[in-house]
Amino acid sequence: MDKLLFLTPELPFPPQSGGKVKSLKLINALAERYEVTLACPLKNEDASHLEAFHRVSPCVNHLHAPIDVPRSARSLLTSYSNRWPLNVQRTFHPMLAAQIRSIADRFDVVMMDHYEVYSYVPRTFEGLKVYHAHNAYYQIWSRYASLPGNPAMRAAAWAESLRVRRCESRVAKNADLVFAAPNDASELAASGVDKTTIRDTYHLGDDSQLDLPELRFSDTRKKLMYVGFLGWEPNAQGLLWFIESVWPLLVSRQPDLVFDIVGKGADERLRAAVARHPGIRLRGFVEDLQTVYRESRVSVAPLLFGSGMKVKVLDSMARGMPTVTTPVGAEGIAAESGRHLLIAEDAEAMADQVLAALSFPELWRRLRTESRALVRERYTWSQLFDNMHRDLRLALDRHQGAADAEITASAQHAA
């Protein structure tokens, strides 16, 4: 069995964010066909989950090192000194890098899960290098820079977007195989990455929800729902915009409307905004999300910046929960507004779309049925991993064949 080293920037457990869900599912899929060793730094609360993760991990070995590099002016300046982006600075640990260097030649494949871990790949590694691009992260920085706010912060974000784009491009150009979402793949190709090395991948939701009974309009309340990690700045900024700009338009026409926000990590900005509106509740972590789905009528995903496919949108579509989002929220999903979900570009349009989904049962049922059909047809984990396994196997066979041919040619030349 071929040996694969999986490098990721944080412990992929518990799987409570889209990125961690994808990483953990990918590790489990790879472990069916490869001997997988996981290497990652431990950030924030990762160490407290390490024992639980090791109990369920399919990996044959684990390498970890605790790291605590905050997002700060000092860290940013250090990253400039080291000539790599801030998130690479926040991910790199010399001890973990030394451990990886000492064992790298044992592996047939190194998979870089996110661009931040590229600095861990030894330059002498001769096996297959695979880059799994979760998102085009430079877009998050550039879109954040375009929002109103502190000019100094916006300038710093724009500069960081340029550094991240160069880094993402460099990682992809030095990989033998690149997995990226279709919209991100086009960005990589535009930066000079060889198109023939790029294969499609997706961030998907909980497709097991496709097996659950359909939701019924008559069972719902006049309630909106949101599910996501609230400590992620794109989620927090989008919710603040929705609460300040969209919610007043909604309650002026539907005074009895309520809104449940589900997820961990709400900061003081979000708590203060919610406190000003009695119809909005911060629910925190909810063990059984189906209780929220069953009583809600519409899911909202008011994202103003970010990149890649949004798991929260695919999750609600898989459950058949009519969803209203922005163009950023629908990015990368082959969905048609008015058929699979509703897309709005500004506050007034979003309020109108939400009210339509709340008020018209026929529209509600069409969105429920068509969204599930789209996810079932195109966005299931089994389909995705079958394709990724095939692409990885073909690339590894070519790489090993080329290496064997080079060894044979060298031996003949020496003779």
Coordinates of N, CA and C in Angstrom, one line a residue, residues 117-250:
V117 N 0.5 25.1 4.4 CA 1.4 24.1 4.8 C 2.6 23.8 3.8
Y118 N 2.6 24.6 2.8 CA 3.7 24.4 1.7 C 5.1 24.5 2.3
S119 N 5.2 25.3 3.3 CA 6.6 25.5 3.9 C 7.1 24.2 4.6
Y120 N 6.2 23.3 4.9 CA 6.6 22.0 5.5 C 7.1 21.0 4.6
V121 N 6.9 21.1 3.3 CA 7.4 20.1 2.3 C 8.8 20.3 2.0
P122 N 9.7 19.3 2.3 CA 11.1 19.4 2.1 C 11.4 19.6 0.6
R123 N 12.3 20.5 0.3 CA 12.7 20.7 -1.1 C 13.2 19.4 -1.8
T124 N 13.8 18.5 -1.0 CA 14.3 17.3 -1.5 C 13.3 16.2 -1.8
F125 N 12.0 16.4 -1.4 CA 11.0 15.4 -1.6 C 10.9 15.0 -3.1
E126 N 10.9 13.7 -3.4 CA 10.9 13.3 -4.8 C 9.6 12.6 -5.1
G127 N 8.7 12.4 -4.2 CA 7.4 11.8 -4.4 C 6.4 12.7 -5.1
L128 N 5.2 12.3 -5.2 CA 4.1 13.1 -5.8 C 3.7 14.2 -4.9
K129 N 3.7 15.4 -5.3 CA 3.2 16.5 -4.5 C 1.8 16.9 -5.0
V130 N 0.9 16.9 -4.1 CA -0.5 17.2 -4.4 C -1.0 18.4 -3.5
Y131 N -1.6 19.3 -4.2 CA -2.1 20.5 -3.5 C -3.6 20.5 -3.5
H132 N -4.2 20.4 -2.3 CA -5.7 20.5 -2.1 C -6.1 21.9 -1.7
A133 N -6.5 22.7 -2.7 CA -6.9 24.1 -2.5 C -8.3 24.2 -1.9
H134 N -8.5 24.5 -0.7 CA -9.8 24.6 -0.1 C -10.5 25.8 -0.8
N135 N -9.8 26.9 -0.9 CA -10.4 28.1 -1.5 C -9.3 29.0 -2.1
A136 N -9.7 29.9 -2.9 CA -8.8 31.0 -3.4 C -8.8 32.0 -2.2
Y137 N -7.9 31.8 -1.3 CA -7.9 32.6 -0.1 C -7.6 34.1 -0.3
Y138 N -6.9 34.4 -1.4 CA -6.6 35.8 -1.6 C -7.8 36.6 -1.9
Q139 N -8.9 35.9 -2.4 CA -10.1 36.6 -2.6 C -10.8 37.1 -1.3
I140 N -10.6 36.3 -0.3 CA -11.2 36.7 1.0 C -10.6 38.1 1.5
W141 N -9.2 38.2 1.3 CA -8.5 39.4 1.7 C -8.9 40.5 0.8
S142 N -9.0 40.3 -0.5 CA -9.3 41.4 -1.5 C -10.7 41.9 -1.3
R143 N -11.6 41.0 -1.1 CA -13.0 41.4 -0.9 C -13.2 42.1 0.4
Y144 N -12.5 41.7 1.4 CA -12.6 42.4 2.7 C -12.0 43.8 2.6
A145 N -10.9 43.9 1.8 CA -10.4 45.2 1.5 C -11.3 46.2 0.8
S146 N -12.3 45.7 0.1 CA -13.2 46.5 -0.7 C -14.4 47.0 0.2
L147 N -14.5 46.4 1.4 CA -15.7 46.8 2.3 C -15.3 48.2 3.0
P148 N -16.4 48.9 3.3 CA -16.2 50.1 4.1 C -15.5 49.8 5.4
G149 N -14.7 50.7 5.9 CA -14.0 50.5 7.2 C -12.7 51.3 7.3
N150 N -11.9 50.9 8.3 CA -10.7 51.6 8.6 C -9.8 51.5 7.4
P151 N -9.3 52.7 6.8 CA -8.5 52.7 5.6 C -7.2 51.9 5.8
A152 N -6.6 52.0 7.0 CA -5.3 51.3 7.2 C -5.5 49.8 7.2
M153 N -6.7 49.3 7.8 CA -7.0 47.9 7.7 C -7.2 47.4 6.3
R154 N -7.9 48.3 5.6 CA -8.2 47.9 4.2 C -7.0 47.8 3.3
A155 N -6.1 48.8 3.6 CA -4.8 48.7 2.8 C -4.0 47.5 3.2
A156 N -4.0 47.1 4.5 CA -3.2 45.9 4.9 C -3.8 44.7 4.3
A157 N -5.2 44.7 4.2 CA -5.9 43.5 3.7 C -5.6 43.4 2.2
W158 N -5.5 44.5 1.5 CA -5.2 44.5 0.0 C -3.8 44.0 -0.2
A159 N -2.8 44.4 0.6 CA -1.5 44.0 0.5 C -1.4 42.5 0.8
E160 N -2.1 42.0 1.8 CA -2.1 40.6 2.1 C -2.7 39.8 1.0
S161 N -3.7 40.3 0.3 CA -4.3 39.6 -0.8 C -3.3 39.3 -1.9
L162 N -2.4 40.3 -2.1 CA -1.4 40.1 -3.2 C -0.4 39.1 -2.8
R163 N 0.0 39.1 -1.5 CA 1.0 38.1 -1.0 C 0.4 36.7 -1.1
V164 N -0.9 36.6 -0.6 CA -1.5 35.2 -0.6 C -1.7 34.7 -2.1
R165 N -2.1 35.6 -3.0 CA -2.2 35.1 -4.4 C -0.9 34.6 -4.9
R166 N 0.2 35.3 -4.7 CA 1.5 34.9 -5.1 C 1.8 33.5 -4.5
C167 N 1.5 33.3 -3.2 CA 1.8 32.1 -2.6 C 1.0 31.0 -3.1
E168 N -0.3 31.2 -3.2 CA -1.2 30.1 -3.8 C -0.8 29.7 -5.1
S169 N -0.4 30.7 -6.0 CA 0.1 30.4 -7.3 C 1.4 29.5 -7.3
R170 N 2.3 29.9 -6.4 CA 3.6 29.2 -6.3 C 3.4 27.8 -5.8
V171 N 2.5 27.6 -4.9 CA 2.2 26.2 -4.4 C 1.7 25.4 -5.5
A172 N 0.7 25.9 -6.2 CA 0.0 25.2 -7.3 C 1.0 24.9 -8.4
K173 N 1.9 25.8 -8.8 CA 2.9 25.6 -9.8 C 3.9 24.5 -9.5
N174 N 4.2 24.4 -8.2 CA 5.2 23.4 -7.7 C 4.5 22.0 -7.4
A175 N 3.2 21.9 -7.5 CA 2.6 20.6 -7.3 C 2.4 19.8 -8.6
D176 N 2.4 18.5 -8.4 CA 2.2 17.7 -9.6 C 0.7 17.5 -9.9
L177 N -0.1 17.7 -8.9 CA -1.6 17.6 -9.1 C -2.2 18.6 -8.2
V178 N -3.2 19.3 -8.7 CA -3.9 20.3 -7.9 C -5.4 20.0 -7.9
F179 N -6.0 19.9 -6.7 CA -7.5 19.8 -6.6 C -8.0 21.2 -6.2
A180 N -9.0 21.7 -7.0 CA -9.5 23.0 -6.6 C -11.0 23.1 -7.1
A181 N -11.8 23.9 -6.5 CA -13.1 24.1 -7.0 C -13.1 24.8 -8.4
P182 N -14.0 24.5 -9.2 CA -14.0 25.1 -10.6 C -13.7 26.6 -10.7
N183 N -14.4 27.4 -9.9 CA -14.2 28.8 -9.9 C -12.8 29.2 -9.4
D184 N -12.3 28.5 -8.5 CA -10.9 28.7 -8.0 C -9.9 28.2 -9.0
A185 N -10.2 27.1 -9.7 CA -9.3 26.6 -10.7 C -9.0 27.6 -11.8
S186 N -10.1 28.3 -12.2 CA -9.9 29.3 -13.2 C -9.0 30.5 -12.8
E187 N -9.0 30.8 -11.5 CA -8.1 31.8 -11.0 C -6.7 31.3 -11.0
L188 N -6.5 30.1 -10.6 CA -5.1 29.5 -10.6 C -4.6 29.5 -12.1
A189 N -5.4 29.0 -13.0 CA -5.0 29.0 -14.4 C -4.6 30.4 -14.9
A190 N -5.4 31.4 -14.5 CA -5.1 32.8 -14.9 C -3.7 33.3 -14.4
S191 N -3.3 32.7 -13.3 CA -2.0 33.1 -12.7 C -0.8 32.3 -13.3
G192 N -1.1 31.4 -14.2 CA 0.0 30.7 -14.9 C 0.1 29.3 -14.5
V193 N -0.8 28.7 -13.7 CA -0.7 27.3 -13.3 C -1.1 26.4 -14.5
D194 N -0.4 25.4 -14.8 CA -0.7 24.5 -15.9 C -2.1 23.8 -15.7
K195 N -3.0 24.1 -16.6 CA -4.3 23.6 -16.5 C -4.4 22.1 -16.5
T196 N -3.4 21.4 -17.1 CA -3.5 20.0 -17.2 C -3.2 19.3 -15.8
T197 N -2.7 20.1 -14.8 CA -2.5 19.5 -13.5 C -3.7 19.7 -12.6
I198 N -4.7 20.5 -13.0 CA -5.8 20.9 -12.1 C -7.0 19.9 -12.3
R199 N -7.5 19.5 -11.2 CA -8.7 18.6 -11.2 C -9.8 19.2 -10.3
D200 N -11.0 19.0 -10.6 CA -12.1 19.6 -9.8 C -12.3 18.9 -8.4
T201 N -12.6 19.7 -7.4 CA -13.0 19.2 -6.1 C -14.0 20.2 -5.6
Y202 N -14.7 19.8 -4.5 CA -15.8 20.7 -4.0 C -15.7 20.6 -2.4
H203 N -16.2 21.7 -1.8 CA -16.6 21.7 -0.4 C -18.1 21.3 -0.3
L204 N -18.4 20.2 0.3 CA -19.8 19.7 0.3 C -20.3 19.7 1.7
G205 N -21.6 19.6 1.7 CA -22.3 19.6 3.0 C -22.6 18.2 3.5
D206 N -23.6 18.1 4.4 CA -24.0 16.8 5.0 C -25.0 16.2 4.1
D207 N -24.5 15.4 3.1 CA -25.4 14.8 2.1 C -26.2 13.6 2.7
S208 N -25.9 13.2 4.0 CA -26.8 12.2 4.6 C -28.2 12.8 4.8
Q209 N -28.3 14.1 4.8 CA -29.6 14.7 5.0 C -30.6 14.4 3.8
L210 N -30.0 14.0 2.7 CA -30.8 13.6 1.5 C -31.7 12.4 1.8
D211 N -31.4 11.6 2.8 CA -32.1 10.4 3.2 C -33.3 10.8 4.2
L212 N -33.3 12.0 4.7 CA -34.3 12.4 5.7 C -35.6 12.7 4.9
P213 N -36.8 12.6 5.6 CA -38.1 13.0 5.0 C -38.1 14.5 4.6
E214 N -38.9 14.8 3.6 CA -39.0 16.2 3.2 C -39.6 17.0 4.3
L215 N -39.1 18.3 4.4 CA -39.7 19.2 5.2 C -41.1 19.6 4.6
R216 N -42.0 20.1 5.5 CA -43.3 20.5 5.1 C -43.6 21.9 5.5
F217 N -44.0 22.7 4.6 CA -44.3 24.2 4.9 C -45.3 24.3 6.1
S218 N -46.3 23.4 6.2 CA -47.3 23.5 7.2 C -46.7 23.3 8.6
D219 N -45.5 22.6 8.7 CA -44.9 22.3 10.0 C -44.0 23.5 10.5
T220 N -43.7 24.4 9.6 CA -42.7 25.4 9.9 C -43.4 26.6 10.7
R221 N -42.5 27.4 11.3 CA -42.9 28.7 11.9 C -42.4 29.8 11.0
K222 N -42.9 31.0 11.2 CA -42.4 32.2 10.5 C -41.0 32.6 11.1
K223 N -40.0 31.8 10.8 CA -38.7 31.9 11.4 C -37.6 31.7 10.4
L224 N -36.6 32.5 10.5 CA -35.4 32.4 9.7 C -34.3 31.6 10.5
M225 N -33.4 31.0 9.8 CA -32.3 30.3 10.5 C -31.0 30.6 9.8
Y226 N -29.9 30.5 10.6 CA -28.6 30.7 10.1 C -27.7 29.7 10.9
V227 N -26.9 28.9 10.2 CA -25.9 28.0 10.8 C -24.5 28.3 10.3
G228 N -23.6 28.5 11.2 CA -22.2 28.7 10.8 C -21.3 29.0 12.0
F229 N -20.0 28.9 11.8 CA -19.1 29.3 12.8 C -18.9 30.8 12.8
L230 N -19.3 31.4 13.9 CA -19.5 32.9 14.0 C -18.1 33.5 14.3
G231 N -17.1 32.8 14.6 CA -15.8 33.4 14.8 C -15.0 33.6 13.5
W232 N -15.6 33.1 12.3 CA -15.0 33.3 11.0 C -15.5 34.7 10.5
E233 N -14.6 35.6 10.2 CA -14.9 37.0 9.9 C -15.9 37.1 8.8
P234 N -15.8 36.4 7.7 CA -16.8 36.6 6.6 C -18.2 36.3 7.2
N235 N -18.4 35.3 8.0 CA -19.7 35.0 8.6 C -20.1 36.1 9.5
A236 N -19.3 36.6 10.4 CA -19.6 37.7 11.3 C -20.0 38.9 10.6
Q237 N -19.2 39.3 9.6 CA -19.5 40.6 8.8 C -20.8 40.4 8.1
G238 N -21.1 39.3 7.5 CA -22.3 39.1 6.7 C -23.5 39.2 7.7
L239 N -23.4 38.6 8.8 CA -24.5 38.7 9.8 C -24.8 40.1 10.3
L240 N -23.7 40.8 10.6 CA -23.8 42.2 11.0 C -24.5 43.0 10.0
W241 N -24.2 42.8 8.7 CA -24.8 43.5 7.6 C -26.3 43.2 7.5
F242 N -26.6 41.9 7.7 CA -28.0 41.4 7.6 C -28.8 42.0 8.7
I243 N -28.3 42.0 10.0 CA -29.0 42.5 11.1 C -29.2 44.0 11.0
E244 N -28.2 44.7 10.5 CA -28.3 46.2 10.5 C -29.1 46.7 9.3
S245 N -29.0 46.0 8.1 CA -29.5 46.5 6.9 C -30.8 45.8 6.3
V246 N -30.9 44.5 6.6 CA -32.0 43.7 6.0 C -33.1 43.4 7.1
W247 N -32.7 43.1 8.3 CA -33.7 42.8 9.3 C -34.7 43.9 9.5
P248 N -34.3 45.2 9.6 CA -35.3 46.2 9.8 C -36.4 46.3 8.7
L249 N -35.9 46.0 7.5 CA -36.9 45.9 6.3 C -37.8 44.8 6.5
L250 N -37.4 43.7 7.0 CA -38.2 42.5 7.2 C -39.3 42.7 8.3

